[in-house]
mmCIF file of N, CA and C in Angstrom:
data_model
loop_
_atom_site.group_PDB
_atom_site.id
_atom_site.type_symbol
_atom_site.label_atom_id
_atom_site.label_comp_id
_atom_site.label_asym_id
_atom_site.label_seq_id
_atom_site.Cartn_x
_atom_site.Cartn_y
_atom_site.Cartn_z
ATOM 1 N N UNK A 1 0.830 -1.199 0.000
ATOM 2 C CA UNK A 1 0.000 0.000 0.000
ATOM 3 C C UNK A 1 0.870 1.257 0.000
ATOM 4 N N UNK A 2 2.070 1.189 1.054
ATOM 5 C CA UNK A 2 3.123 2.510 0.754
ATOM 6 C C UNK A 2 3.300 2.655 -0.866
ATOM 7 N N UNK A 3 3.987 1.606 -1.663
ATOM 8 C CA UNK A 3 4.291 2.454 -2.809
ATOM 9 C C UNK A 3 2.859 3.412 -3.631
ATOM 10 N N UNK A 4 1.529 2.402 -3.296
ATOM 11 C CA UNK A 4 0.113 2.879 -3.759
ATOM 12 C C UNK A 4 0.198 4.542 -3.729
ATOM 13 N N UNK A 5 0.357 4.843 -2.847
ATOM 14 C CA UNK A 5 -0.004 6.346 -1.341
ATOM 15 C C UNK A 5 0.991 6.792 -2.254
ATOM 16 N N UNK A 6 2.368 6.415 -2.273
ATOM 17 C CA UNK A 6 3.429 7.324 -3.016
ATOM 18 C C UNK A 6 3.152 8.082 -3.887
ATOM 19 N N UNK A 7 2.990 6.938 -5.025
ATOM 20 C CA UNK A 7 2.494 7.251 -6.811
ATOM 21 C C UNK A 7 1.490 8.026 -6.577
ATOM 22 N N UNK A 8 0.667 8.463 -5.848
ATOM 23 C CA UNK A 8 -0.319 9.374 -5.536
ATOM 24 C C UNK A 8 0.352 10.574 -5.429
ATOM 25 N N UNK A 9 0.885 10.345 -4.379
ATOM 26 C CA UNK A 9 1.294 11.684 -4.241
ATOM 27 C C UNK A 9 2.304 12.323 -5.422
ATOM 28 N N UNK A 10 3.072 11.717 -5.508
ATOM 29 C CA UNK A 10 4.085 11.695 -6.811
ATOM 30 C C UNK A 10 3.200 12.494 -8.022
ATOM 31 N N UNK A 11 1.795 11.760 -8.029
ATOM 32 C CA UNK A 11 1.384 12.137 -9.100
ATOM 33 C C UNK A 11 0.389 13.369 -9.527
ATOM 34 N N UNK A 12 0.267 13.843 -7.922
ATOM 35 C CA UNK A 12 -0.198 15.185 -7.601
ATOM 36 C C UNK A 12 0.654 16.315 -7.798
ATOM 37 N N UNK A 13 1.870 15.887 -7.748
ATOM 38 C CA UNK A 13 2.825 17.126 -8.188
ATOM 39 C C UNK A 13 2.969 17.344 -9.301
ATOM 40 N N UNK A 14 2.800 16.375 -10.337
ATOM 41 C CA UNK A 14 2.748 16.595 -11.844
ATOM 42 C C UNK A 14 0.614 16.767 -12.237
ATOM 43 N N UNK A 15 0.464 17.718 -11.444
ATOM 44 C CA UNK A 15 -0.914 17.818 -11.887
ATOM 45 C C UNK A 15 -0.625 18.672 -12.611
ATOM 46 N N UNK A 16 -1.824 19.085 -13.627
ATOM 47 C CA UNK A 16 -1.904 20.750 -13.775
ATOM 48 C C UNK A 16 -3.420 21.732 -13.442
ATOM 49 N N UNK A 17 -2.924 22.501 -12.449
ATOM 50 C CA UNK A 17 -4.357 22.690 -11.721
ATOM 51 C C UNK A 17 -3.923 24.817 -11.600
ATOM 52 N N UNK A 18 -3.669 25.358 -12.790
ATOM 53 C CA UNK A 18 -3.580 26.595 -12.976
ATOM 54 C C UNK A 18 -4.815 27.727 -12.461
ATOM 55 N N UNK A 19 -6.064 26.618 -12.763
ATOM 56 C CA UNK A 19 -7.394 27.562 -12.036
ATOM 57 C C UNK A 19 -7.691 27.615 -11.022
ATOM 58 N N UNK A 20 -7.935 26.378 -10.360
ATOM 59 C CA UNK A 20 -8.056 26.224 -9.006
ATOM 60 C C UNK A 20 -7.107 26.476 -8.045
ATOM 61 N N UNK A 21 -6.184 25.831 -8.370
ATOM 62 C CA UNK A 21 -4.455 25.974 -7.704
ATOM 63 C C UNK A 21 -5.118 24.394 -6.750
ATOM 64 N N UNK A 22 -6.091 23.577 -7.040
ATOM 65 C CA UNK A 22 -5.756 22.392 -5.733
ATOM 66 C C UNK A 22 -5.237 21.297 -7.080
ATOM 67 N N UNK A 23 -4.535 21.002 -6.284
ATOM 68 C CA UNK A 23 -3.661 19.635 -7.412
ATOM 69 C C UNK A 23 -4.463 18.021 -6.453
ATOM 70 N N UNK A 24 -4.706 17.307 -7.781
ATOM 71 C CA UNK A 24 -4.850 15.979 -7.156
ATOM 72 C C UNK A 24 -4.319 14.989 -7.805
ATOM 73 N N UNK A 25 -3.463 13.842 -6.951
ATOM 74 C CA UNK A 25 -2.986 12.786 -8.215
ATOM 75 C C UNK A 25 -3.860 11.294 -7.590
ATOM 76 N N UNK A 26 -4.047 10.716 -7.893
ATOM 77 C CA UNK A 26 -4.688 9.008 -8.321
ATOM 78 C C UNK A 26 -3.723 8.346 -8.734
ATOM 79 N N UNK A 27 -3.675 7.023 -8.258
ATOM 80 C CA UNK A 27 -2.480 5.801 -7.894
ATOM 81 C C UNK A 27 -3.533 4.712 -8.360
ATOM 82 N N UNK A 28 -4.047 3.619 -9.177
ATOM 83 C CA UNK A 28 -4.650 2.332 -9.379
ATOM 84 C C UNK A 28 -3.549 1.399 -9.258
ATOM 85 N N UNK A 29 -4.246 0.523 -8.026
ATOM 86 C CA UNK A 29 -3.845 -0.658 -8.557
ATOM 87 C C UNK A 29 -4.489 -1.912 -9.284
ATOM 88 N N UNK A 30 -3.950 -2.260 -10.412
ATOM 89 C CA UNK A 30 -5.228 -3.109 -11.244
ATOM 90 C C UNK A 30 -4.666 -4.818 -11.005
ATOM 91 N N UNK A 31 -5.636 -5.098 -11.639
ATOM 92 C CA UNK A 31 -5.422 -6.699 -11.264
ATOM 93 C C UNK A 31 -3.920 -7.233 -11.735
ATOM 94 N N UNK A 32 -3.671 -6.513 -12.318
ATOM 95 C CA UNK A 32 -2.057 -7.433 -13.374
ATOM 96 C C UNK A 32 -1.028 -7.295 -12.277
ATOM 97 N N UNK A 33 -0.846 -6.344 -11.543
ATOM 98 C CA UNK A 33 -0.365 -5.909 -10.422
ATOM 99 C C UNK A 33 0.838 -4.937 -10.767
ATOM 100 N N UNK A 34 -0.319 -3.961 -11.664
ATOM 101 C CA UNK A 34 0.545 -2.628 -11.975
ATOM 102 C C UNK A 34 0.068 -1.320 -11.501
ATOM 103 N N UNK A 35 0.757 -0.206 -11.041
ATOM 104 C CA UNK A 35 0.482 0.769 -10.400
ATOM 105 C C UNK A 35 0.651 1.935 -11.474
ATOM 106 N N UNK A 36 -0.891 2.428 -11.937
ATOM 107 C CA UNK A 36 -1.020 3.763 -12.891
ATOM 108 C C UNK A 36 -1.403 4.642 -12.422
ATOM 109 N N UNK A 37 -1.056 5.803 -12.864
ATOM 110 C CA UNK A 37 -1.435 6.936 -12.211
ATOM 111 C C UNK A 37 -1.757 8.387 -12.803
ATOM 112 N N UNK A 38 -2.393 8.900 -12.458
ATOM 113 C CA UNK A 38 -3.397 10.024 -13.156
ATOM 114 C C UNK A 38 -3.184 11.451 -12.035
ATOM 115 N N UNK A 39 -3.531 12.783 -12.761
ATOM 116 C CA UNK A 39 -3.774 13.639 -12.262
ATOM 117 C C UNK A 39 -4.414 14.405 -12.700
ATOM 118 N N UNK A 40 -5.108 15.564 -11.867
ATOM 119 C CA UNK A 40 -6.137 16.439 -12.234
ATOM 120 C C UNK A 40 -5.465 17.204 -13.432
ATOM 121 N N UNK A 41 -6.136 17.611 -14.813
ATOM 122 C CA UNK A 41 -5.646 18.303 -15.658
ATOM 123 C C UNK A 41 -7.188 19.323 -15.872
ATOM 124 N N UNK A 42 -6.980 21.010 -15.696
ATOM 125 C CA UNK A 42 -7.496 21.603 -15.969
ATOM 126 C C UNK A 42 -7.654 22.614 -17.136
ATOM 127 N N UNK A 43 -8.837 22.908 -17.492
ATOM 128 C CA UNK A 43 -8.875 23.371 -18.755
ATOM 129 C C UNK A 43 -9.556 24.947 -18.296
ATOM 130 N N UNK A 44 -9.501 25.858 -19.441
ATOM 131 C CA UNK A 44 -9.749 27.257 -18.695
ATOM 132 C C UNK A 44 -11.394 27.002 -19.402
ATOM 133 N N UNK A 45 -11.986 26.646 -19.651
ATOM 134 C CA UNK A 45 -13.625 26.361 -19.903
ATOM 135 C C UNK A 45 -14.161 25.322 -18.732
ATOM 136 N N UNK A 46 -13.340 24.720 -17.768
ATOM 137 C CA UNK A 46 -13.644 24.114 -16.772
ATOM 138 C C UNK A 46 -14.171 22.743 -16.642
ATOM 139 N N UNK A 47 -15.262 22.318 -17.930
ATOM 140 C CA UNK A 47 -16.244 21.483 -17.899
ATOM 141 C C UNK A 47 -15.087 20.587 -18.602
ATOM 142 N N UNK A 48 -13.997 21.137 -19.929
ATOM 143 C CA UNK A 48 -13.303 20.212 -20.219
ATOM 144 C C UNK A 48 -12.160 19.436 -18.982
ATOM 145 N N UNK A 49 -12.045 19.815 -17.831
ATOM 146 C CA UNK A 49 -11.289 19.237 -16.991
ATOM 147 C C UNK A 49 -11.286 17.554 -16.808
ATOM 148 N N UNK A 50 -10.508 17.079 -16.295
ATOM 149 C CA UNK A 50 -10.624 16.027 -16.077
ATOM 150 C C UNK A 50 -9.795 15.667 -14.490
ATOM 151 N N UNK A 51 -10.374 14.739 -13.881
ATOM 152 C CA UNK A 51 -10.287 14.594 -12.403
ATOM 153 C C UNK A 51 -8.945 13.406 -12.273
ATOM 154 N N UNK A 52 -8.695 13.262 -11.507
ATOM 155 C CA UNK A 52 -7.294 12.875 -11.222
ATOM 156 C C UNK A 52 -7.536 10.906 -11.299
ATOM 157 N N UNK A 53 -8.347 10.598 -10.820
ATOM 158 C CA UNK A 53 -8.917 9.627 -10.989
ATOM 159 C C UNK A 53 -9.328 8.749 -12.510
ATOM 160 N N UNK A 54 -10.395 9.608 -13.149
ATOM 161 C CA UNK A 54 -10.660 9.301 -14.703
ATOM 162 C C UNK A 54 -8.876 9.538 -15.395
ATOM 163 N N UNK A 55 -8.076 10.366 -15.019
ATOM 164 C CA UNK A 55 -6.991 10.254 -16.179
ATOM 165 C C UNK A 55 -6.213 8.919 -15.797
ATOM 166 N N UNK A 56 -6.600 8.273 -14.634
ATOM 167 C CA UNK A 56 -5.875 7.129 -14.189
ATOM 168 C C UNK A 56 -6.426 6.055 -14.677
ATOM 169 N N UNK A 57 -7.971 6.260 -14.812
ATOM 170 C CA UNK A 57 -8.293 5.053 -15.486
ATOM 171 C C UNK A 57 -8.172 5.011 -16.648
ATOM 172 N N UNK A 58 -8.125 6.169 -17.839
ATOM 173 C CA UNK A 58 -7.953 6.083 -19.117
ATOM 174 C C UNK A 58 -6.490 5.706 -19.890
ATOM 175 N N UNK A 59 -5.366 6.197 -18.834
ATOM 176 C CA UNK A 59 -4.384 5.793 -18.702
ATOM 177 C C UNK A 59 -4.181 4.164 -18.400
ATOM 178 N N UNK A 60 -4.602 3.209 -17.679
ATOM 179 C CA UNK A 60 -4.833 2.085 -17.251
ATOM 180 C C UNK A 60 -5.085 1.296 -18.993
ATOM 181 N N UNK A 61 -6.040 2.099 -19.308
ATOM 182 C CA UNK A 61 -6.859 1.429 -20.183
ATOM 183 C C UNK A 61 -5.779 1.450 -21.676
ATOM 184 N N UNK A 62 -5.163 2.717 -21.974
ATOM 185 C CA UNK A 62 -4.646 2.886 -22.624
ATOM 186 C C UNK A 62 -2.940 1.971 -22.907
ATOM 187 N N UNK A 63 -2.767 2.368 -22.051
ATOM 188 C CA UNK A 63 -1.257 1.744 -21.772
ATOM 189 C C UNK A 63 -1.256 0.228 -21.518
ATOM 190 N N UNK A 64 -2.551 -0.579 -21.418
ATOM 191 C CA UNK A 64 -2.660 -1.886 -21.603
ATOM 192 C C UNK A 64 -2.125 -2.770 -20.024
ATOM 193 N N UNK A 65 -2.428 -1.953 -19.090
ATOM 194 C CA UNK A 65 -1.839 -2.152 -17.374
ATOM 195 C C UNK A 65 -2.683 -2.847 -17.151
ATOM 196 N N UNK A 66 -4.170 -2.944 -17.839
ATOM 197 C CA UNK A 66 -5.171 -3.901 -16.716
ATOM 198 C C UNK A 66 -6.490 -3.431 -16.938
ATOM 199 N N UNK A 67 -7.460 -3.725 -16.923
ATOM 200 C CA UNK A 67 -9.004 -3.052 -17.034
ATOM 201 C C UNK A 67 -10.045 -2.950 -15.814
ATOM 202 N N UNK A 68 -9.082 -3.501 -15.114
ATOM 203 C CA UNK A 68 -10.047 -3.567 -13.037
ATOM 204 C C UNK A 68 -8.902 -2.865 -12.393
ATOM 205 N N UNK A 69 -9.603 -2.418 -11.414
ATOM 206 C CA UNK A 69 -8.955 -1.572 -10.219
ATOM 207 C C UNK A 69 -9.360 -2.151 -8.688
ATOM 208 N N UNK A 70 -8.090 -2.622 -8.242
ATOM 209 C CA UNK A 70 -8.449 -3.428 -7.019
ATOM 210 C C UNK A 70 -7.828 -2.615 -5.698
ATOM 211 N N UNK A 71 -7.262 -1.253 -5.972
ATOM 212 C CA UNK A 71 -7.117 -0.489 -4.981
ATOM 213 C C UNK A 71 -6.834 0.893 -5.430
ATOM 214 N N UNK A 72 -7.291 2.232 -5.501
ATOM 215 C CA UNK A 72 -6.704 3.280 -5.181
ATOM 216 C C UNK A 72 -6.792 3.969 -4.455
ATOM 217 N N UNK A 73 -5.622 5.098 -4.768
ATOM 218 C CA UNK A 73 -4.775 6.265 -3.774
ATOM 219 C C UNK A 73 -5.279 7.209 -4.139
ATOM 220 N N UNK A 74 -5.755 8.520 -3.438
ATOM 221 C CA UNK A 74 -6.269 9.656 -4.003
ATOM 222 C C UNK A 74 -5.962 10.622 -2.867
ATOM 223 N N UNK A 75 -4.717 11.526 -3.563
ATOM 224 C CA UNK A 75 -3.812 12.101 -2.708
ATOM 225 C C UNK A 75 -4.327 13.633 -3.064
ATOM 226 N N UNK A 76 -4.502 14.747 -1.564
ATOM 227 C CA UNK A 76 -4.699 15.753 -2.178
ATOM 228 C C UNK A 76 -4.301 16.598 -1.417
ATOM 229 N N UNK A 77 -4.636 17.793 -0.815
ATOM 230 C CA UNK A 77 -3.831 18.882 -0.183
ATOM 231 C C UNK A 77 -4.260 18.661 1.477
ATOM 232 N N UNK A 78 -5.794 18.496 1.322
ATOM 233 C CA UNK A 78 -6.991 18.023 2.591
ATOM 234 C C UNK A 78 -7.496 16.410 2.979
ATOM 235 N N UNK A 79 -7.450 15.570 1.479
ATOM 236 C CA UNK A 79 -7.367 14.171 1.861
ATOM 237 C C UNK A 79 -9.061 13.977 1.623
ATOM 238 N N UNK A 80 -9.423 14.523 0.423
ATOM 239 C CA UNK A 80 -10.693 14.562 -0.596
ATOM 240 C C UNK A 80 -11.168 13.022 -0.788
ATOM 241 N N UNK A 81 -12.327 12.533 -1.112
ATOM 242 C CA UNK A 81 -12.725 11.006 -1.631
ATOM 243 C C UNK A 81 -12.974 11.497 -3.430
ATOM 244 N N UNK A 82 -13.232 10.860 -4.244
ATOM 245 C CA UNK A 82 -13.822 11.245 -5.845
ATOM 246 C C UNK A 82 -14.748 11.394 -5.609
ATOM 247 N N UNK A 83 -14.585 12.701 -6.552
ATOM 248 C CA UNK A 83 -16.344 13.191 -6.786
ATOM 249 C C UNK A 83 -16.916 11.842 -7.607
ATOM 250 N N UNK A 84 -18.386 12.683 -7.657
ATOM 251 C CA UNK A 84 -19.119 11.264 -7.852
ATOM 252 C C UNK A 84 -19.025 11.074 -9.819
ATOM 253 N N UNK A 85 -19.052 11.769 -10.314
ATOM 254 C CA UNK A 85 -18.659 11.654 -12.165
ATOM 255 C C UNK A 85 -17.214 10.298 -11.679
ATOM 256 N N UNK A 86 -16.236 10.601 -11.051
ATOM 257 C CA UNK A 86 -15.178 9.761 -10.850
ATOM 258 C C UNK A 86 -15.592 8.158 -10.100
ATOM 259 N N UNK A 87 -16.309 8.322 -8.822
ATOM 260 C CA UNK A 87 -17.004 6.750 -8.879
ATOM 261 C C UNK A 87 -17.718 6.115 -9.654
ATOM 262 N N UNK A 88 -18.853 7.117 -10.282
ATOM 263 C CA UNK A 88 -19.540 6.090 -11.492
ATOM 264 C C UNK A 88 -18.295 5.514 -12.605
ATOM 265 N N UNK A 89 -17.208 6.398 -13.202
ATOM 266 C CA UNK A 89 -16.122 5.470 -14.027
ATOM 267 C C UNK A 89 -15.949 4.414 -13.196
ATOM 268 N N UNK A 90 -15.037 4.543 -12.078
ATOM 269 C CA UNK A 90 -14.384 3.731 -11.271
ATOM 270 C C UNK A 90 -15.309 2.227 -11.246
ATOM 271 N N UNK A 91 -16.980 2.678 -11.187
ATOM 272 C CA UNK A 91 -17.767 1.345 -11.401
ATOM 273 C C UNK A 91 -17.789 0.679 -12.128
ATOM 274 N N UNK A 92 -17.690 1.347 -13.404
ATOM 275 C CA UNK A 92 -17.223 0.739 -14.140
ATOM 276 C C UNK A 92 -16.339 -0.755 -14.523
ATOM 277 N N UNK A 93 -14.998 0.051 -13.757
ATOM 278 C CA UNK A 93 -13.763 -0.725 -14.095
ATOM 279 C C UNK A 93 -13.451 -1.635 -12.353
ATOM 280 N N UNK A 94 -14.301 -1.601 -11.072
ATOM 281 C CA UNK A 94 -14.103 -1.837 -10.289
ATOM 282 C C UNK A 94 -14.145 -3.044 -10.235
ATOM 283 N N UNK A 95 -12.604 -4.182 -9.897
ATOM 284 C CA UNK A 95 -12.404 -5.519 -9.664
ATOM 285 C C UNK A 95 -13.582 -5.667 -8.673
ATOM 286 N N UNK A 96 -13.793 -4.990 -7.571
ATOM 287 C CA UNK A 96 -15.391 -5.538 -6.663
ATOM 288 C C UNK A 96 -15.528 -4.505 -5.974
ATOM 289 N N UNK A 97 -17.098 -4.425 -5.563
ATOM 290 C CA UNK A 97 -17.308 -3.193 -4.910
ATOM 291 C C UNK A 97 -16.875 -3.134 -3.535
ATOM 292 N N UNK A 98 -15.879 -3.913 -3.038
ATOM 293 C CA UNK A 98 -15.074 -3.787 -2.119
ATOM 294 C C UNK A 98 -14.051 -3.592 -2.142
ATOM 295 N N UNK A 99 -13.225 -2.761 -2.987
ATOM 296 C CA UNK A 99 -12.195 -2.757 -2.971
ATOM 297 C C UNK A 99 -11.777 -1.356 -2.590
ATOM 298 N N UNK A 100 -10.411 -1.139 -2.051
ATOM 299 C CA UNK A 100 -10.028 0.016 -0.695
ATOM 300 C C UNK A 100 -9.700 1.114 -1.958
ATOM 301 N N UNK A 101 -10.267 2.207 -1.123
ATOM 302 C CA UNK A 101 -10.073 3.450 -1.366
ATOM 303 C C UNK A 101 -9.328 4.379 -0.386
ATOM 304 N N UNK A 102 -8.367 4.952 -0.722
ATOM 305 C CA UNK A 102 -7.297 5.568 0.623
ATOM 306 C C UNK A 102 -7.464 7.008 0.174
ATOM 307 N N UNK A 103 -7.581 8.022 0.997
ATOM 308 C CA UNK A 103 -7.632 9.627 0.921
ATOM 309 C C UNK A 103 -6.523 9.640 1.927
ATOM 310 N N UNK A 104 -5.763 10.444 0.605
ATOM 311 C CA UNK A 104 -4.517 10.944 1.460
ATOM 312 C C UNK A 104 -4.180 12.245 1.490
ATOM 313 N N UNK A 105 -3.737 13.172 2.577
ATOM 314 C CA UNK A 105 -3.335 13.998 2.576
ATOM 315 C C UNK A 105 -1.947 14.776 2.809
ATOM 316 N N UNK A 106 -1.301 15.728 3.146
ATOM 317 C CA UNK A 106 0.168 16.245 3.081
ATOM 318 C C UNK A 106 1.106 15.069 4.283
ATOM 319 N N UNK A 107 -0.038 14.682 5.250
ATOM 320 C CA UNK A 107 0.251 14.259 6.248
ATOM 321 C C UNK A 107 0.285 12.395 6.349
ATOM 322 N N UNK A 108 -0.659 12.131 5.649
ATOM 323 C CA UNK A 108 -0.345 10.577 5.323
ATOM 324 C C UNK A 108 -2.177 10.018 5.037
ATOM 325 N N UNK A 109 -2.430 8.958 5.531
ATOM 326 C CA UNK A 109 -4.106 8.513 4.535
ATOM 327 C C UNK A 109 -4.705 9.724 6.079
ATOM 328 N N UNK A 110 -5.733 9.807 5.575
ATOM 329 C CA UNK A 110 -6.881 10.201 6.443
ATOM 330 C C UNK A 110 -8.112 9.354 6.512
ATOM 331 N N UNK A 111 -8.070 8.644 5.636
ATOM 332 C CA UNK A 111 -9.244 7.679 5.238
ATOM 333 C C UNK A 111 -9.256 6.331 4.557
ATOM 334 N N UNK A 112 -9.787 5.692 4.959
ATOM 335 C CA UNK A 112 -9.448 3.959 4.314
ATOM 336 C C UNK A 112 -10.773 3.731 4.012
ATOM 337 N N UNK A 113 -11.537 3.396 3.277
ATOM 338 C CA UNK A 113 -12.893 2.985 2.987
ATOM 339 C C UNK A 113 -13.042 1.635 2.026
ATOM 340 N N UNK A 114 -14.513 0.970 2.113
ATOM 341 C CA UNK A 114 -14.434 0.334 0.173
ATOM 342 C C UNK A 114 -15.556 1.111 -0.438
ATOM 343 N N UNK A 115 -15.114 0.829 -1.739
ATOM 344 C CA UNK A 115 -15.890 1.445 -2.206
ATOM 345 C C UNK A 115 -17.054 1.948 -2.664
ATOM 346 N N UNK A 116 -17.629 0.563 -2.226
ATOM 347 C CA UNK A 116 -19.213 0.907 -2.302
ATOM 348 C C UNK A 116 -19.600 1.580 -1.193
ATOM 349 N N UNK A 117 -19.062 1.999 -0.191
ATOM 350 C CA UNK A 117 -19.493 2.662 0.928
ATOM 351 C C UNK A 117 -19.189 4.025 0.585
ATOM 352 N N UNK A 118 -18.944 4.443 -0.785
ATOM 353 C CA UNK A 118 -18.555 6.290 -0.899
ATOM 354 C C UNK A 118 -20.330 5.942 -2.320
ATOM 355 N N UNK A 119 -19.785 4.474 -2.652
ATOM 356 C CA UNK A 119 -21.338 4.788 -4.012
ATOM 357 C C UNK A 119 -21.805 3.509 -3.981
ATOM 358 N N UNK A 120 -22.841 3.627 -2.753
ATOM 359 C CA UNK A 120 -23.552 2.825 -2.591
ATOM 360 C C UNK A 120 -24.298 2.429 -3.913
ATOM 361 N N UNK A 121 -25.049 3.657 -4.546
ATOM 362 C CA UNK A 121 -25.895 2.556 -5.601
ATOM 363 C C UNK A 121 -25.782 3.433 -6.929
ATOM 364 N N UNK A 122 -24.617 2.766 -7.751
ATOM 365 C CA UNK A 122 -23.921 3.341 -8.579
ATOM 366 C C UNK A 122 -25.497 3.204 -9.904
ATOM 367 N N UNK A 123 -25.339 4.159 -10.433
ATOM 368 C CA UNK A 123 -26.216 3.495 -11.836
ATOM 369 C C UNK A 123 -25.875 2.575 -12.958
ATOM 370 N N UNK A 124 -26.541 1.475 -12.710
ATOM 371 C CA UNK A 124 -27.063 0.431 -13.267
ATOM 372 C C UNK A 124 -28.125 0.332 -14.029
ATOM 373 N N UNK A 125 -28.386 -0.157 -14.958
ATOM 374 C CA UNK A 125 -29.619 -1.068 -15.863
ATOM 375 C C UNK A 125 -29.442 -1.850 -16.658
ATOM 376 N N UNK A 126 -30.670 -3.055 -16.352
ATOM 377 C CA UNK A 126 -31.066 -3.922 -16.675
ATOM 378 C C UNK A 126 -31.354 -3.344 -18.584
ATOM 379 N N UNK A 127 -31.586 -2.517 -18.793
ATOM 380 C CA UNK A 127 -32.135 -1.490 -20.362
ATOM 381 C C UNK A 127 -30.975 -1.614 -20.986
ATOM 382 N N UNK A 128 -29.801 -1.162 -20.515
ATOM 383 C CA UNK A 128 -28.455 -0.664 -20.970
ATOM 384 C C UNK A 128 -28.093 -2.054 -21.202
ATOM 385 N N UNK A 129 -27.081 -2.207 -22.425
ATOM 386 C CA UNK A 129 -27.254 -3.505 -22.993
ATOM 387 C C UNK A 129 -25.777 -2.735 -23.400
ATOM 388 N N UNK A 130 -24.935 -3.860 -22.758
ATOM 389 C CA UNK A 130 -22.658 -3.594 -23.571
ATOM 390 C C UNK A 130 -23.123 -4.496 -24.821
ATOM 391 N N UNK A 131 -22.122 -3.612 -25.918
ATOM 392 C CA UNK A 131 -22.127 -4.687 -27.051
ATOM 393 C C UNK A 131 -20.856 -4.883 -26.895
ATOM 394 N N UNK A 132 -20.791 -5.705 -27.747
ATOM 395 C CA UNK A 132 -19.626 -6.193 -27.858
ATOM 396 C C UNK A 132 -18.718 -5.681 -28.232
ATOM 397 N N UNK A 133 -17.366 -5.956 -28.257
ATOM 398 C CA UNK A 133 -15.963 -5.142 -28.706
ATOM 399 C C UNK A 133 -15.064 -6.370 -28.859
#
């Protein structure tokens, strides 16, 4: 879990967070047992931003590390959980809805949770039909 917390933090310093000034970085660990990592990148229209979390999973996805997430790090100035746009991805790609979520701050975790206890009842349907790929 230390190196997890690290790459977090590590990866909060390479944010780019020019509007807000709060930097956040995201640490996954996915099933292959590789550690990717994402940070908040902001855009000056705002809505194009992307959260520190989603660039970790698209990164994951991209770079061919793994397609489940069986633990992350989400390192920030105060020791924040993902907003909720960032758990519905995360449901997505979540190895099980138990798997640990750590909020960390300057000082070390502040928080250990799983994850269905930040999104209890992620959206789902029975309507919504994956095709294939």
């Amino acid at each position: 879990m230390a190196d997890l917390i690290q790459a977090a933090i590590e990866a909060r310093e390479r944010a780019y967070a020019p509007y807000s000034g709060y930097s956040v970085g995201a640490a996954i660990l996915t099933e292959q047992g590789s550690i990717v990592t994402g940070g908040n990148v902001e855009n000056i229209s705002y809505g194009a931003t992307i959260c520190a979390e989603r660039s970790a999973v698209v990164r994951m996805l991209a770079e061919g590390a793994g397609s489940k997430v069986c633990e992350l790090a989400v390192a920030s100035k105060d020791g924040v959980t993902p907003c909720g746009i960032c758990l519905q991805v995360l449901q997505e790609f979540a190895a099980s809805p138990q798997f640990k979520v750590h909020s960390v701050d300057q000082t070390g975790i502040v928080r250990s949770c799983k994850f269905q206890d930040l999104l209890p009842h992620p959206f789902v349907s029975p309507n919504v039909r994956r095709t294939e790929v």
